[in-house]
């Protein structure tokens, strides 16, 4: 296994990935195959290792083209947990199927427009978007499941999705946001519409229509509430400053024009 010394991800222009594409040019005959190599690179970014021994990151796995489609076989890091990615054409669509045998779980995403990622010059484009789609729908889920099977997950992340979702339902919106920002998996779970629909129902000032996105409605309400709170805060600060100035003027007037004492008229 090679170590990527560049420190860059595929979508950031990793040098080893550029070399991989250059090495594979003679073998690539379709946009699907080019996208498949990009998916392979994204799997390597997620710490999956090709099962073939002593294979550099920039080298193409042998027998990656099969009768069933394009197949890449991995292990997760240095564990015994195996994973497989299968990519094939389904009419005008490109189907990407990930499978973890030891967990008997699969993850699938379908690219509706393959030409969105391959231009007329047969070059990869919109790699960041491809990375976002694949990692969120397949890659990161396979990574998490592999870590669970290998016993590498700790703390909250080792819990099943339904349990974490249940925990979210007991939180206020600030806690939901803070926890969601700690990992991509928790972010995906924390953005579930049922959680934000519940938060909208708990707030009497929010009227949620059936066709509205609950997170957007709640966010807009909080944004408006913050603007109102800021205006109130500014008004209070202004009133405080005016009161302070009034008291200073009164003290100054008392010093210049002391009050008349009827018992001592000469003073």
Coordinates of C-alpha atoms in Angstrom, one line a residue:
X1 CA 0.0 0.0 0.0
X2 CA 1.3 3.5 -0.9
X3 CA 1.0 6.5 1.3
X4 CA -0.3 9.7 -0.3
X5 CA 2.4 12.2 0.6
X6 CA 0.5 15.0 -1.1
X7 CA -2.1 15.3 1.6
X8 CA -4.8 16.2 -0.9
X9 CA -8.1 14.5 -1.6
X10 CA -9.2 13.4 -5.1
X11 CA -11.5 16.4 -5.4
X12 CA -8.7 18.7 -4.4
X13 CA -6.4 17.5 -7.2
X14 CA -4.3 14.8 -5.5
X15 CA -1.2 14.1 -7.6
X16 CA -1.5 10.4 -7.2
X17 CA -5.0 10.5 -8.7
X18 CA -3.8 12.5 -11.7
X19 CA -1.1 9.8 -12.2
X20 CA -3.8 7.1 -11.9
X21 CA -5.9 8.6 -14.6
X22 CA -2.8 9.1 -16.9
X23 CA -1.8 5.4 -16.4
X24 CA -5.4 4.3 -17.2
X25 CA -5.9 6.3 -20.4
X26 CA -5.2 3.3 -22.6
X27 CA -7.7 1.2 -20.8
X28 CA -10.5 3.7 -20.5
X29 CA -13.0 3.4 -23.3
X30 CA -16.2 5.1 -21.9
X31 CA -17.3 7.9 -19.6
X32 CA -18.5 5.2 -17.1
X33 CA -15.0 3.8 -16.8
X34 CA -13.6 7.2 -16.2
X35 CA -16.2 8.0 -13.5
X36 CA -15.5 4.5 -12.0
X37 CA -11.8 5.4 -11.6
X38 CA -12.9 8.6 -9.8
X39 CA -15.1 6.5 -7.5
X40 CA -12.1 4.2 -6.9
X41 CA -10.0 7.2 -5.9
X42 CA -12.7 8.4 -3.5
X43 CA -12.7 5.0 -1.8
X44 CA -9.0 5.2 -1.3
X45 CA -9.5 8.7 0.2
X46 CA -11.8 7.0 2.7
X47 CA -9.0 4.7 3.9
X48 CA -10.0 1.7 1.9
X49 CA -7.1 -0.4 0.6
X50 CA -7.1 -2.5 -2.6
X51 CA -6.9 -6.2 -1.7
X52 CA -4.0 -6.7 -4.1
X53 CA -0.8 -6.6 -2.2
X54 CA 1.9 -3.9 -2.8
X55 CA -0.3 -2.0 -5.1
X56 CA 0.4 1.8 -5.3
X57 CA -2.4 4.2 -5.1
X58 CA -1.6 5.5 -8.6
X59 CA -1.7 1.9 -10.0
X60 CA -4.8 0.4 -11.6
X61 CA -6.2 -2.8 -9.9
X62 CA -6.1 -5.8 -12.2
X63 CA -9.3 -7.3 -13.5
X64 CA -11.3 -4.2 -12.6
X65 CA -13.5 -4.8 -15.7
X66 CA -15.8 -7.8 -15.4
X67 CA -18.9 -9.1 -17.1
X68 CA -20.9 -7.8 -14.2
X69 CA -19.6 -4.3 -14.6
X70 CA -16.6 -2.5 -13.1
X71 CA -15.6 -4.1 -9.8
X72 CA -13.2 -2.8 -7.1
X73 CA -12.4 -5.0 -4.0
X74 CA -11.0 -3.5 -0.8
X75 CA -10.2 -4.0 2.8
X76 CA -10.8 -1.2 5.3
X77 CA -7.4 0.0 6.4
X78 CA -5.4 -2.9 7.8
X79 CA -8.4 -4.8 9.1
X80 CA -10.0 -8.0 7.7
X81 CA -13.2 -6.1 6.9
X82 CA -13.9 -6.4 3.2
X83 CA -15.8 -4.1 0.9
X84 CA -16.7 -4.1 -2.8
X85 CA -17.8 -1.4 -5.2
X86 CA -19.7 -2.4 -8.4
X87 CA -20.4 0.2 -11.2
X88 CA -22.5 -0.5 -14.2
X89 CA -24.7 1.2 -16.8
X90 CA -28.5 1.1 -16.3
X91 CA -29.9 2.6 -19.4
X92 CA -28.8 6.2 -19.4
X93 CA -27.9 6.0 -15.7
X94 CA -24.8 4.9 -13.9
X95 CA -25.4 2.7 -10.9
X96 CA -22.9 2.6 -8.1
X97 CA -23.4 -0.2 -5.6
X98 CA -21.3 -0.7 -2.4
X99 CA -21.4 -3.8 -0.4
X100 CA -20.0 -4.9 3.0
X101 CA -20.1 -8.7 3.1
X102 CA -19.5 -9.1 6.8
X103 CA -22.4 -6.8 7.6
X104 CA -24.6 -8.0 4.7
X105 CA -25.3 -4.3 4.0
X106 CA -25.3 -2.5 0.7
X107 CA -25.5 1.1 -0.3
X108 CA -26.5 2.5 -3.7
X109 CA -26.5 5.7 -5.6
X110 CA -27.5 6.4 -9.2
X111 CA -26.0 9.1 -11.3
X112 CA -28.7 10.5 -13.6
X113 CA -26.4 12.3 -15.9
X114 CA -23.0 10.8 -16.4
X115 CA -22.0 13.5 -18.9
X116 CA -22.2 16.0 -16.0
X117 CA -18.9 14.6 -14.9
X118 CA -17.1 13.9 -18.2
X119 CA -16.7 16.7 -20.8
X120 CA -16.3 16.5 -24.6
X121 CA -12.6 16.2 -24.3
X122 CA -13.0 13.0 -22.2
X123 CA -11.9 14.7 -19.0
X124 CA -13.3 14.6 -15.5
X125 CA -15.2 17.7 -14.5
X126 CA -17.3 18.6 -11.4
X127 CA -15.2 16.2 -9.3
X128 CA -16.2 18.0 -6.1
X129 CA -19.9 17.4 -6.8
X130 CA -19.3 13.8 -7.7
X131 CA -17.3 13.4 -4.4
X132 CA -20.2 14.9 -2.4
X133 CA -22.8 12.7 -4.0
X134 CA -20.8 9.5 -3.7
X135 CA -19.4 10.0 -0.2
X136 CA -22.7 11.1 1.3
X137 CA -24.7 8.3 -0.3
X138 CA -22.3 5.4 -0.4
X139 CA -18.7 6.0 0.6
X140 CA -19.0 7.4 4.1
X141 CA -21.7 5.0 5.0
X142 CA -19.5 2.1 3.9
X143 CA -16.7 3.6 5.9
X144 CA -18.8 3.9 9.1
X145 CA -20.2 0.4 8.7
X146 CA -16.6 -1.0 8.2
X147 CA -15.4 0.8 11.3
X148 CA -18.3 -0.6 13.3
X149 CA -17.6 -4.2 12.1
X150 CA -13.9 -3.7 12.8
X151 CA -14.6 -2.4 16.3
X152 CA -13.0 1.0 15.6
X153 CA -15.9 3.3 16.3
X154 CA -16.2 4.7 19.8
X155 CA -18.7 6.7 21.8
X156 CA -21.9 8.0 20.1
X157 CA -20.9 6.9 16.6
X158 CA -21.0 3.3 17.5
X159 CA -24.8 3.5 18.1
X160 CA -27.3 2.5 15.4
X161 CA -28.9 5.3 13.3
X162 CA -32.3 4.8 14.9
X163 CA -30.9 5.3 18.4
X164 CA -29.0 8.5 17.5
X165 CA -32.2 9.7 15.8
X166 CA -34.1 9.1 19.0
X167 CA -31.5 11.1 21.0
X168 CA -31.9 14.0 18.6
X169 CA -35.6 14.1 19.4
X170 CA -34.9 15.0 23.0
X171 CA -32.7 18.0 22.1
X172 CA -33.4 21.7 21.5
X173 CA -32.4 23.2 18.2
X174 CA -29.0 24.5 19.5
X175 CA -28.0 21.1 20.7
X176 CA -29.1 19.5 17.4
X177 CA -27.0 21.9 15.4
X178 CA -23.9 21.6 17.6
X179 CA -24.0 17.8 17.6
X180 CA -24.7 17.7 13.8
X181 CA -21.5 19.7 13.1
X182 CA -19.3 17.1 14.8
X183 CA -19.3 14.5 11.9
X184 CA -20.8 14.0 8.5
X185 CA -22.9 11.1 9.7
X186 CA -24.4 13.0 12.6
X187 CA -25.0 15.9 10.2
X188 CA -27.0 13.7 7.9
X189 CA -29.0 12.3 10.8
X190 CA -29.5 15.7 12.4
X191 CA -30.9 17.1 9.2
X192 CA -33.7 14.6 9.2
X193 CA -37.0 16.4 8.5
X194 CA -38.9 14.7 11.3
X195 CA -36.6 16.2 13.9
X196 CA -37.1 19.7 12.5
X197 CA -40.8 19.2 12.1
X198 CA -41.0 18.3 15.8
X199 CA -39.1 21.5 16.7
X200 CA -41.5 23.6 14.6
X201 CA -44.5 22.1 16.4
X202 CA -43.0 22.9 19.8
X203 CA -42.7 26.5 18.8
X204 CA -46.1 28.2 18.9
X205 CA -44.9 31.1 16.7
X206 CA -44.2 28.8 13.8
X207 CA -46.9 27.8 11.3
X208 CA -45.6 25.0 9.2
X209 CA -47.4 24.2 5.9
X210 CA -47.4 20.6 4.6
X211 CA -45.3 21.4 1.5
X212 CA -42.7 23.5 3.4
X213 CA -39.2 22.3 4.4
X214 CA -39.2 22.3 8.3
X215 CA -35.5 23.1 8.6
X216 CA -35.8 26.1 6.3
X217 CA -38.9 27.4 8.1
X218 CA -37.3 27.0 11.5
X219 CA -34.1 28.6 10.4
X220 CA -36.0 31.6 8.9
X221 CA -37.9 32.0 12.2
X222 CA -34.7 31.9 14.3
X223 CA -33.1 34.4 11.9
X224 CA -36.0 36.8 12.2
X225 CA -36.1 36.3 16.0
X226 CA -32.4 37.2 16.2
X227 CA -33.0 40.4 14.3
X228 CA -35.8 41.4 16.7
X229 CA -33.6 40.5 19.7
X230 CA -30.8 42.7 18.3
X231 CA -33.1 45.6 17.8
X232 CA -34.4 45.3 21.3
X233 CA -30.8 45.1 22.6
X234 CA -29.9 48.2 20.7
X235 CA -33.0 50.1 22.0
X236 CA -32.1 49.1 25.6
X237 CA -28.6 50.2 25.1
X238 CA -29.8 53.5 23.7
X239 CA -32.3 54.1 26.5
X240 CA -29.5 53.3 29.1
X241 CA -27.2 55.8 27.4
X242 CA -29.9 58.5 27.4
X243 CA -30.7 57.8 31.1
X244 CA -27.0 58.0 32.0
X245 CA -26.7 61.3 30.1
X246 CA -29.8 62.7 31.9
X247 CA -28.4 61.8 35.3
X248 CA -25.0 63.4 34.4
X249 CA -26.8 66.6 33.4
X250 CA -28.8 66.7 36.6
X251 CA -25.6 66.2 38.7
X252 CA -23.9 69.0 36.7
X253 CA -26.9 71.4 37.2
X254 CA -26.9 70.7 41.0
X255 CA -23.3 71.6 41.2
X256 CA -23.7 74.9 39.2
X257 CA -27.1 75.8 40.6
X258 CA -27.5 74.4 44.2
X259 CA -31.1 74.2 45.5
X260 CA -32.3 77.2 47.6
X261 CA -32.4 76.5 51.3
X262 CA -35.4 78.3 52.9
X263 CA -33.9 78.0 56.4
X264 CA -30.7 79.7 55.5
X265 CA -31.5 82.4 53.0
X266 CA -28.0 84.0 53.1
X267 CA -26.4 80.8 52.0

